[in-house]
PDB file of C-alpha atoms in Angstrom:
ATOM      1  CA  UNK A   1      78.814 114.325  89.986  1.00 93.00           C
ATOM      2  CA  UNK A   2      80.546 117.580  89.416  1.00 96.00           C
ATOM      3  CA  UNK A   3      83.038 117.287  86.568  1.00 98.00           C
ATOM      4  CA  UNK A   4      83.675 121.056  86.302  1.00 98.00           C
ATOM      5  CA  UNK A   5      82.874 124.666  88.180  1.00 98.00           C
ATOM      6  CA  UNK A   6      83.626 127.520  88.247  1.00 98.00           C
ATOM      7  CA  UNK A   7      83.819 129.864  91.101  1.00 98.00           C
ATOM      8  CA  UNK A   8      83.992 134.264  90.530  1.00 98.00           C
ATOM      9  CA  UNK A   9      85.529 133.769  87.417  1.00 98.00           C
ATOM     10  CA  UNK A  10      86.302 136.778  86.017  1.00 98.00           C
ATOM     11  CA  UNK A  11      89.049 138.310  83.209  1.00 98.00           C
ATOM     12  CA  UNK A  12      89.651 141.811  82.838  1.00 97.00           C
ATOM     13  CA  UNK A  13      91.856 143.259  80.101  1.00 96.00           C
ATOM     14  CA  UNK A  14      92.791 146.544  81.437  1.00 93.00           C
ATOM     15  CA  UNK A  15      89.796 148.479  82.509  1.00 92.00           C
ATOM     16  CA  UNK A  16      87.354 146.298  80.630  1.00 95.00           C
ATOM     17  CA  UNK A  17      85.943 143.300  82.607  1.00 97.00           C
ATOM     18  CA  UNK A  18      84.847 141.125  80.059  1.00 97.00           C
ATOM     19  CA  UNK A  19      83.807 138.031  82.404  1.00 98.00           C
ATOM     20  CA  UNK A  20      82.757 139.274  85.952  1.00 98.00           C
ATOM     21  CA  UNK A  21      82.463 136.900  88.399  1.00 98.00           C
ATOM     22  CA  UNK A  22      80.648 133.837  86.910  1.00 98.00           C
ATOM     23  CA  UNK A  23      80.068 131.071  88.779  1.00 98.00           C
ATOM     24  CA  UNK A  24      79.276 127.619  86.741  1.00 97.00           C
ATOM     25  CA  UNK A  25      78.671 124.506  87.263  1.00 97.00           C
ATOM     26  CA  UNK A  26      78.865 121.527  84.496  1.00 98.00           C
ATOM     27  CA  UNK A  27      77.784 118.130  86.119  1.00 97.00           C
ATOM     28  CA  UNK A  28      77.977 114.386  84.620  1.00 97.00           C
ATOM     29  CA  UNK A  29      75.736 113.874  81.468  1.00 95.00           C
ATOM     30  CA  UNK A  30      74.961 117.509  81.312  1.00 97.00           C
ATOM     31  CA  UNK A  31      74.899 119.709  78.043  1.00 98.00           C
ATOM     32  CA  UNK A  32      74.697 123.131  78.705  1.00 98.00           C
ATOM     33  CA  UNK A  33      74.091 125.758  77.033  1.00 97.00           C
ATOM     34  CA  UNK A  34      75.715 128.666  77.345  1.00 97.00           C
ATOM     35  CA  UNK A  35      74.023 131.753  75.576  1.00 96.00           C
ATOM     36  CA  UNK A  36      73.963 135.052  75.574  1.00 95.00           C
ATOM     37  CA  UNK A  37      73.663 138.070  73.024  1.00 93.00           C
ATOM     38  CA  UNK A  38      76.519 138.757  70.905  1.00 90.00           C
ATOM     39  CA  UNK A  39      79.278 140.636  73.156  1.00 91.00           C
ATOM     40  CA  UNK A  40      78.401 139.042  76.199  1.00 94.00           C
ATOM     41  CA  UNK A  41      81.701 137.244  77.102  1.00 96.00           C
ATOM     42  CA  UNK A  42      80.325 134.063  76.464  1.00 97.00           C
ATOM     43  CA  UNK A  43      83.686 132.690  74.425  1.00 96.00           C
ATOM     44  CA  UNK A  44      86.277 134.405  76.839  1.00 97.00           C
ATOM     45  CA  UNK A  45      84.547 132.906  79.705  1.00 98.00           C
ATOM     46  CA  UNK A  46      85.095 129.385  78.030  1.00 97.00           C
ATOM     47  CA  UNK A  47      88.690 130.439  77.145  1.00 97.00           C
ATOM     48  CA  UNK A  48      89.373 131.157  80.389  1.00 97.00           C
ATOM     49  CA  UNK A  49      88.347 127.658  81.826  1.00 98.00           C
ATOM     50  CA  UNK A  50      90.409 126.159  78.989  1.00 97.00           C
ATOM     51  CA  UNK A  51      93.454 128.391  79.535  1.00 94.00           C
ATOM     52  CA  UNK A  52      93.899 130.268  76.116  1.00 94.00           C
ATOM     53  CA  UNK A  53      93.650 133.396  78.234  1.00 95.00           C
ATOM     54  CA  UNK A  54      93.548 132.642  81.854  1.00 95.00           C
ATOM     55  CA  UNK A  55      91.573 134.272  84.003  1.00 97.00           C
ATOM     56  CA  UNK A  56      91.985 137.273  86.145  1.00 97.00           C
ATOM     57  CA  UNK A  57      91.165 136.085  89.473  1.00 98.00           C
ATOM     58  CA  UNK A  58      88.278 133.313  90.558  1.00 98.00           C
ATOM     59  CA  UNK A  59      89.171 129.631  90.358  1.00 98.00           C
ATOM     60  CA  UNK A  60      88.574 126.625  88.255  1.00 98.00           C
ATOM     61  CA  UNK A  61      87.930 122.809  89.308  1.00 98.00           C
ATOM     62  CA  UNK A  62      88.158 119.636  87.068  1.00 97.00           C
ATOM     63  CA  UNK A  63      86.669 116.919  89.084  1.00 96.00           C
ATOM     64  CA  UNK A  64      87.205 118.626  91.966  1.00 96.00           C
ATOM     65  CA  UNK A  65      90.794 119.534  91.347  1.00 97.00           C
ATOM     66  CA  UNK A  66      92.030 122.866  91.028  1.00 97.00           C
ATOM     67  CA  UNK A  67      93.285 123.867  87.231  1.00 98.00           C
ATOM     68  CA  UNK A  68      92.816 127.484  87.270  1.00 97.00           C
ATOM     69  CA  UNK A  69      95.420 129.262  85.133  1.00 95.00           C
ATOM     70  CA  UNK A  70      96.338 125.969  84.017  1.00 97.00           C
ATOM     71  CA  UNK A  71      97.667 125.875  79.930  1.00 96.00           C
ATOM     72  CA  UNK A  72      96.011 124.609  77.307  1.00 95.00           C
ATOM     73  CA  UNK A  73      97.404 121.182  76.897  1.00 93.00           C
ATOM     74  CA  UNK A  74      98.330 120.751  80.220  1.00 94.00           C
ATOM     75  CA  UNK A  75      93.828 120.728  80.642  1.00 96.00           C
ATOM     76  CA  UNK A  76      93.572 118.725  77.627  1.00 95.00           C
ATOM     77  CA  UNK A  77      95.355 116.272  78.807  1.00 92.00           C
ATOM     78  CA  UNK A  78      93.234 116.355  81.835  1.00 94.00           C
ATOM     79  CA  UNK A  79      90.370 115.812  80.085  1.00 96.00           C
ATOM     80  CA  UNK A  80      88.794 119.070  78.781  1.00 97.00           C
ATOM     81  CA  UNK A  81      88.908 119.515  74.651  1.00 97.00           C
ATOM     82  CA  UNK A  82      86.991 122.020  72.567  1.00 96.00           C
ATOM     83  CA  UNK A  83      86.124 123.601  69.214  1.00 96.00           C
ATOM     84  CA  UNK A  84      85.919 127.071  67.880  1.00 93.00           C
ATOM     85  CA  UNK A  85      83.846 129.591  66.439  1.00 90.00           C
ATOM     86  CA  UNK A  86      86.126 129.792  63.503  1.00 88.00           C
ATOM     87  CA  UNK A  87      88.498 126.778  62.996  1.00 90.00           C
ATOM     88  CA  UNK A  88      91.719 127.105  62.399  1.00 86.00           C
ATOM     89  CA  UNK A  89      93.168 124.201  60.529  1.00 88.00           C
ATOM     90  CA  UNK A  90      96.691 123.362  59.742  1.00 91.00           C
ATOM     91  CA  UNK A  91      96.141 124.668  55.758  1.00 94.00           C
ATOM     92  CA  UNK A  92      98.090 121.910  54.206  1.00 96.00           C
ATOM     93  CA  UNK A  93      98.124 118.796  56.074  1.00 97.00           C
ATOM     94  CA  UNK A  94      95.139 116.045  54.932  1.00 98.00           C
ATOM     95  CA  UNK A  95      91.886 116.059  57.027  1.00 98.00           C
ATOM     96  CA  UNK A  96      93.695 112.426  58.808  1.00 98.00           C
ATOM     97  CA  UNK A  97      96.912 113.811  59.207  1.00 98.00           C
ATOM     98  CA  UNK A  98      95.029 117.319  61.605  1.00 97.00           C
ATOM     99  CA  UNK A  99      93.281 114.513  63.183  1.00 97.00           C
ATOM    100  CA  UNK A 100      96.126 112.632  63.964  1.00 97.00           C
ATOM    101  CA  UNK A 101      98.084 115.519  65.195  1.00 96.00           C
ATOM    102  CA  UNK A 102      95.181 115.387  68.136  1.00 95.00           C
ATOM    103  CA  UNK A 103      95.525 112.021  68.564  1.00 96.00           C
ATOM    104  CA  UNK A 104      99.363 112.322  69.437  1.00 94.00           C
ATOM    105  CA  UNK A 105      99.753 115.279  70.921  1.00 92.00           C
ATOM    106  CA  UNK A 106      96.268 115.579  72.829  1.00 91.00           C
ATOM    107  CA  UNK A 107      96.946 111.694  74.705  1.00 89.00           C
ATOM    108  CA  UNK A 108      99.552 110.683  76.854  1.00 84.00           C
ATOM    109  CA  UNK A 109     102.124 108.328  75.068  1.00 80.00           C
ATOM    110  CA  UNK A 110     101.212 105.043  74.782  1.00 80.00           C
ATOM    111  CA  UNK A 111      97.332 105.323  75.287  1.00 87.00           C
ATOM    112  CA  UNK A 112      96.117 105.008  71.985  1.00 92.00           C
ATOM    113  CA  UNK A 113      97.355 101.737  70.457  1.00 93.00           C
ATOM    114  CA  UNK A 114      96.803 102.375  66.952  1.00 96.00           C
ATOM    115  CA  UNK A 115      96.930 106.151  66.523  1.00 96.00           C
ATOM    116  CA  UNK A 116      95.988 106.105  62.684  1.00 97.00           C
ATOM    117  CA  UNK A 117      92.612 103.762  63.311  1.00 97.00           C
ATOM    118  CA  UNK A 118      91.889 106.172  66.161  1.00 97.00           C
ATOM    119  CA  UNK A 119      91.619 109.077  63.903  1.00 98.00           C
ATOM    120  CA  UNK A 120      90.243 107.356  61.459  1.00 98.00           C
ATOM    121  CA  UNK A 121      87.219 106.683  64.231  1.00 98.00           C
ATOM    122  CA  UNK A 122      87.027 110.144  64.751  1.00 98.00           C
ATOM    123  CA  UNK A 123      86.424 111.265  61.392  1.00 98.00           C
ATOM    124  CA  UNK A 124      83.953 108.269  60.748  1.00 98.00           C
ATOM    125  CA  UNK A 125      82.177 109.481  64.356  1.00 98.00           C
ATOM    126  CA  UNK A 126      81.155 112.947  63.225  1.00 97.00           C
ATOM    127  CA  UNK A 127      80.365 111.497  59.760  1.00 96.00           C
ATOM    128  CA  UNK A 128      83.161 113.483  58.142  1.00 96.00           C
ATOM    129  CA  UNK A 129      81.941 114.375  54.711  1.00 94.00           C
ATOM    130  CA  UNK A 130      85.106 114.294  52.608  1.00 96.00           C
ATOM    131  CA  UNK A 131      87.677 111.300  51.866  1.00 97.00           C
ATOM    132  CA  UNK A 132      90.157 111.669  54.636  1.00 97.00           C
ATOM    133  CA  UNK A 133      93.245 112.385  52.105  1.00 98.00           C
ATOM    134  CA  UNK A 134      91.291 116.118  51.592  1.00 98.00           C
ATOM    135  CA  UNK A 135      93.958 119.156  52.775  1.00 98.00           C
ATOM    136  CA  UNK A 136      92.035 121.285  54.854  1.00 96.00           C
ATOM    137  CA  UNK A 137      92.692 124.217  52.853  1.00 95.00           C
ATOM    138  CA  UNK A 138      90.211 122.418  50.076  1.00 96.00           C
ATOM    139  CA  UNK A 139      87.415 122.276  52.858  1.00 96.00           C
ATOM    140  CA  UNK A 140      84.260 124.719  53.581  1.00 92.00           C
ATOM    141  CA  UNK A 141      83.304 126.197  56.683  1.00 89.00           C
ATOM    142  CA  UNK A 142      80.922 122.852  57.167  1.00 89.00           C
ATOM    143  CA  UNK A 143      83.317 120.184  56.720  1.00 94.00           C
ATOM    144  CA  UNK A 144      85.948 122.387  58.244  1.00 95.00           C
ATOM    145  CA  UNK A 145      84.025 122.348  62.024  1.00 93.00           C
ATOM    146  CA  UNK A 146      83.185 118.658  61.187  1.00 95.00           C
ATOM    147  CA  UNK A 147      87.336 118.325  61.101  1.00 97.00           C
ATOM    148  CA  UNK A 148      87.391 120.701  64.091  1.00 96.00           C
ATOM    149  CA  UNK A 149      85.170 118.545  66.195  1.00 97.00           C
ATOM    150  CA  UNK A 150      87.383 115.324  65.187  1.00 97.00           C
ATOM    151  CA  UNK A 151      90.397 116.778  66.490  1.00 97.00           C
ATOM    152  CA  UNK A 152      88.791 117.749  70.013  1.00 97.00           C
ATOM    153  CA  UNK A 153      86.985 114.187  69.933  1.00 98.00           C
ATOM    154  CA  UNK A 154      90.623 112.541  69.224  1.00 97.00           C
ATOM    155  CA  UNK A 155      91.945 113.574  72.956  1.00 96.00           C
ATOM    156  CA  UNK A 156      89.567 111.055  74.402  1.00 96.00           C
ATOM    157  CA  UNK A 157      87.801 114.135  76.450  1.00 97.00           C
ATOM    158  CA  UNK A 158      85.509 113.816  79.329  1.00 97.00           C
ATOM    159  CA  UNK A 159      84.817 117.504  79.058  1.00 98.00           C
ATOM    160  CA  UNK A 160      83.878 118.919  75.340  1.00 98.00           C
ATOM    161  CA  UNK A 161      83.454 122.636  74.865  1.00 98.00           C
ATOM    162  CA  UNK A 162      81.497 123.554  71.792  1.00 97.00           C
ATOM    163  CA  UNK A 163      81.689 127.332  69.953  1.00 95.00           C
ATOM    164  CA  UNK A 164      78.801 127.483  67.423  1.00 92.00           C
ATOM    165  CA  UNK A 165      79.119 124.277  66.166  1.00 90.00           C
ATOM    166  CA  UNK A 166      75.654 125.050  64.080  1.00 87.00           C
ATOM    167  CA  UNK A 167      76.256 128.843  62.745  1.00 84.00           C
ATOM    168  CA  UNK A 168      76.320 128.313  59.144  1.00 81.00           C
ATOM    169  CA  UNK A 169      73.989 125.046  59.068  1.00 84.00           C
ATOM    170  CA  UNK A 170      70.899 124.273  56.513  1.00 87.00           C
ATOM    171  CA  UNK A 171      68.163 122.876  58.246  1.00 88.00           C
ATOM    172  CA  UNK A 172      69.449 119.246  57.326  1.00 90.00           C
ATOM    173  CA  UNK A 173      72.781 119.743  58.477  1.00 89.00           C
ATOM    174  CA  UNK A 174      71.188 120.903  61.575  1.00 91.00           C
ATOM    175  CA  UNK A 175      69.221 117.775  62.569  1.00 93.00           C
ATOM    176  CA  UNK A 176      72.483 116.149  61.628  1.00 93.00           C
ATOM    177  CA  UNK A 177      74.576 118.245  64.122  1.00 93.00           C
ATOM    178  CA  UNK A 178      72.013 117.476  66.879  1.00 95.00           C
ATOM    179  CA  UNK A 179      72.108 113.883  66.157  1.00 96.00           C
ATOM    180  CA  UNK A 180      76.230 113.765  66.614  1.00 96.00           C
ATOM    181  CA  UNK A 181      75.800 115.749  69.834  1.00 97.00           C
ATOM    182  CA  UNK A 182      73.685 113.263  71.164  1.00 96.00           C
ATOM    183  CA  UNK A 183      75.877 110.541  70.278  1.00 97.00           C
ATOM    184  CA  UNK A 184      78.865 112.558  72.122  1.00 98.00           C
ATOM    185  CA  UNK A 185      76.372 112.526  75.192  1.00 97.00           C
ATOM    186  CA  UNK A 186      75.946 108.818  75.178  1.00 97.00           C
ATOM    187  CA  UNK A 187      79.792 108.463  74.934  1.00 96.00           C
ATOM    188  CA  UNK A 188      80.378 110.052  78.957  1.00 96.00           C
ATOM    189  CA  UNK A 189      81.218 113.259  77.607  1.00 98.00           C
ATOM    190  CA  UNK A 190      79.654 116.657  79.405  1.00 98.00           C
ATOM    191  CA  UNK A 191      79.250 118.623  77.073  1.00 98.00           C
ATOM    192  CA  UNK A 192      79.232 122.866  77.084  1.00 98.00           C
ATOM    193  CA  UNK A 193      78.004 124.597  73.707  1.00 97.00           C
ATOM    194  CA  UNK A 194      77.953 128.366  73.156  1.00 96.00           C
ATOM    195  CA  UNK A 195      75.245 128.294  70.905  1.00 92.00           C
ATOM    196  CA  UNK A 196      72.701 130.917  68.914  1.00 89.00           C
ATOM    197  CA  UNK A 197      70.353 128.889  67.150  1.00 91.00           C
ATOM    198  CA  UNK A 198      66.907 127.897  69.863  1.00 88.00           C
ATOM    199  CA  UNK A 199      66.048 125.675  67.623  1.00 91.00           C
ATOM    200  CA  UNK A 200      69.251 123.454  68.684  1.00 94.00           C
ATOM    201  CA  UNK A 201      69.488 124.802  72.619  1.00 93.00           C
ATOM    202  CA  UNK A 202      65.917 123.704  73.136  1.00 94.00           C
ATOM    203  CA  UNK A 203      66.414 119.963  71.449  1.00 95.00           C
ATOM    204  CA  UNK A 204      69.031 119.207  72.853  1.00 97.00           C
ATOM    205  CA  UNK A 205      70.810 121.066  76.253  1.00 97.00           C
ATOM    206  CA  UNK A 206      68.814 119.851  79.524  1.00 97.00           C
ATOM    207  CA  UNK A 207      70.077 123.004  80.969  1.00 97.00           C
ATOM    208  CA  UNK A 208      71.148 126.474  80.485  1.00 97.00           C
ATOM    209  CA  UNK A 209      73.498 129.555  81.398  1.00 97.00           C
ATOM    210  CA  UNK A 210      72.954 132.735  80.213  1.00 96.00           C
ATOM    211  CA  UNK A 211      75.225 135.795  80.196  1.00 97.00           C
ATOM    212  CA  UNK A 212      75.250 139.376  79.578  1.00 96.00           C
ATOM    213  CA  UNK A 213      77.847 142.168  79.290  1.00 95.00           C
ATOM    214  CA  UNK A 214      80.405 139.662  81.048  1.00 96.00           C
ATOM    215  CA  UNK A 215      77.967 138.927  84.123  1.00 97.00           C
ATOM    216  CA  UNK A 216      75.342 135.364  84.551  1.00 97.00           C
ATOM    217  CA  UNK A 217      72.002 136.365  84.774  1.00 96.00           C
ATOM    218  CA  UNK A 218      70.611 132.869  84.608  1.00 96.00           C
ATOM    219  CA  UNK A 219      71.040 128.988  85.147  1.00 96.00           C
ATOM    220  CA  UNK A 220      69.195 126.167  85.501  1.00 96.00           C
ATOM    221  CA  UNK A 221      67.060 124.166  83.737  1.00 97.00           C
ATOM    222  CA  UNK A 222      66.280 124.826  79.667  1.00 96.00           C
ATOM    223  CA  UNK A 223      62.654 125.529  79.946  1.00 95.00           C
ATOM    224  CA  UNK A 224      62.859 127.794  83.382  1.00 96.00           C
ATOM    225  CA  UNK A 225      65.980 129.434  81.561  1.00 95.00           C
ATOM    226  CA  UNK A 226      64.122 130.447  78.410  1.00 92.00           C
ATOM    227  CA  UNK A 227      61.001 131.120  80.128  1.00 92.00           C
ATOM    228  CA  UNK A 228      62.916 134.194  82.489  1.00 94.00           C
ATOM    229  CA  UNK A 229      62.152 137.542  81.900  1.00 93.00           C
ATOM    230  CA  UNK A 230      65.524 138.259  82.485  1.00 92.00           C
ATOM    231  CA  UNK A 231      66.736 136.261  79.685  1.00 92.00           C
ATOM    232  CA  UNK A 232      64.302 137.157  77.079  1.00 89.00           C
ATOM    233  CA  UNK A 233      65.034 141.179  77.914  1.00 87.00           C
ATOM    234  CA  UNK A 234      68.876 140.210  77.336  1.00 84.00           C
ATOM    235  CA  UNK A 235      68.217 139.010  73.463  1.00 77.00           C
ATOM    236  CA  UNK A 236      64.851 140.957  72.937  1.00 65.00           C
ATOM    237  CA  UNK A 237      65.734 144.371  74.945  1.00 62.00           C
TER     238      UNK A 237
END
């Protein structure tokens, strides 16, 4: 099952086309990598999807409805949640109260019964590091995209976007990272993770997309992905 694709997606902003044309597609069960080298477009491509800066022409599909263009919340609530590369916490509230704001805002009214034991799930789910009275602005980059990934986990997503979830990681907080994205797998969620680190794409994304200056130049299975030419010139030159 398709649960998202993409069709000539592209954003321009003015005479520079940062995303040309990519077509995507995310299916049930799937985590894909998307990689690229730095520059490539890889996180306005994703923003475009999610509708922090919607794209310039091309269309968008959620389960085979069209969202291009749509706003932020408006595709969170449709299913579609994500991280980012660098997160940006509200500085003073406590690790449960940021969660909590998700939980609210990112649901429609009524769906979560107990918004508080929700969150509290979240945090406990990607093994949250800190007691959950901690104000962000206390927190490290670490625990900081550990908080990050609760909040985009407290929507109840079907779709999960990931921005260099591992940049920053020792090698145990690593295996750690890999294990929670598995566990996200086995919940229903397809997931999408911009990603740097092989180590991670090749344990754990059955298939890849790879960009460069704005433009796909492959996708398809990890090992044919990281075995093209194409793709190896692209981080190697």
């Amino acid at each position: 099952m398709i649960v998202l694709e993409t069709r000539n997606l592209t954003k321009k902003f003015g005479g520079l086309t940062a995303v040309n044309e990519i077509s995507m597609t995310l299916y049930e069960g799937d985590i894909l990598g998307l990689i690229g080298p730095n520059g490539a477009g890889k996180t306005t491509f994703i923003n475009a999807i999610s509708g922090l800066n919607p794209p310039t022409s091309g269309s968008v599909k959620m389960f085979g409805k069209e969202t291009t263009g749509f706003s932020p919340e408006t595709m969170c609530r449709k299913g579609l949640s994500r991280t980012f590369q660098i997160p940006s916490p509200f500085p003073k509230m406590t690790a449960m109260e940021s969660v909590l704001t998700a939980t609210i805002f990112g649901n429609e009214s009524g769906k979560v019964k107990n918004p508080v034991e929700h969150s509290r799930k979240m945090l406990e789910f990607v093994e949250f590091p800190m007691e959950e009275t901690v104000v962000a602005e206390h927190l490290n980059t670490v625990q900081l995209k550990r908080l990050d990934l609760a909040r985009a986990l407290a929507s109840n997503p079907k779709v999960l976007f990931m921005d260099e979830m591992a940049s920053g990681l020792s090698e145990a907080e690593l295996q750690d990272i890999m294990r929670i994205i598995h566990k996200i797998s086995k919940k229903g969620i397809s997931i999408l993770m911009i990603e740097h680190i092989m180590q991670l794409i090749m344990a754990v994304c059955n298939r890849l997309l790879c960009i460069q200056f704005g433009s796909k130049i492959a996708e398809g299975l990890t090992k044919d992905v990281a075995n093209d030419p194409k793709v190896a010139k692209a981080y190697l030159g």
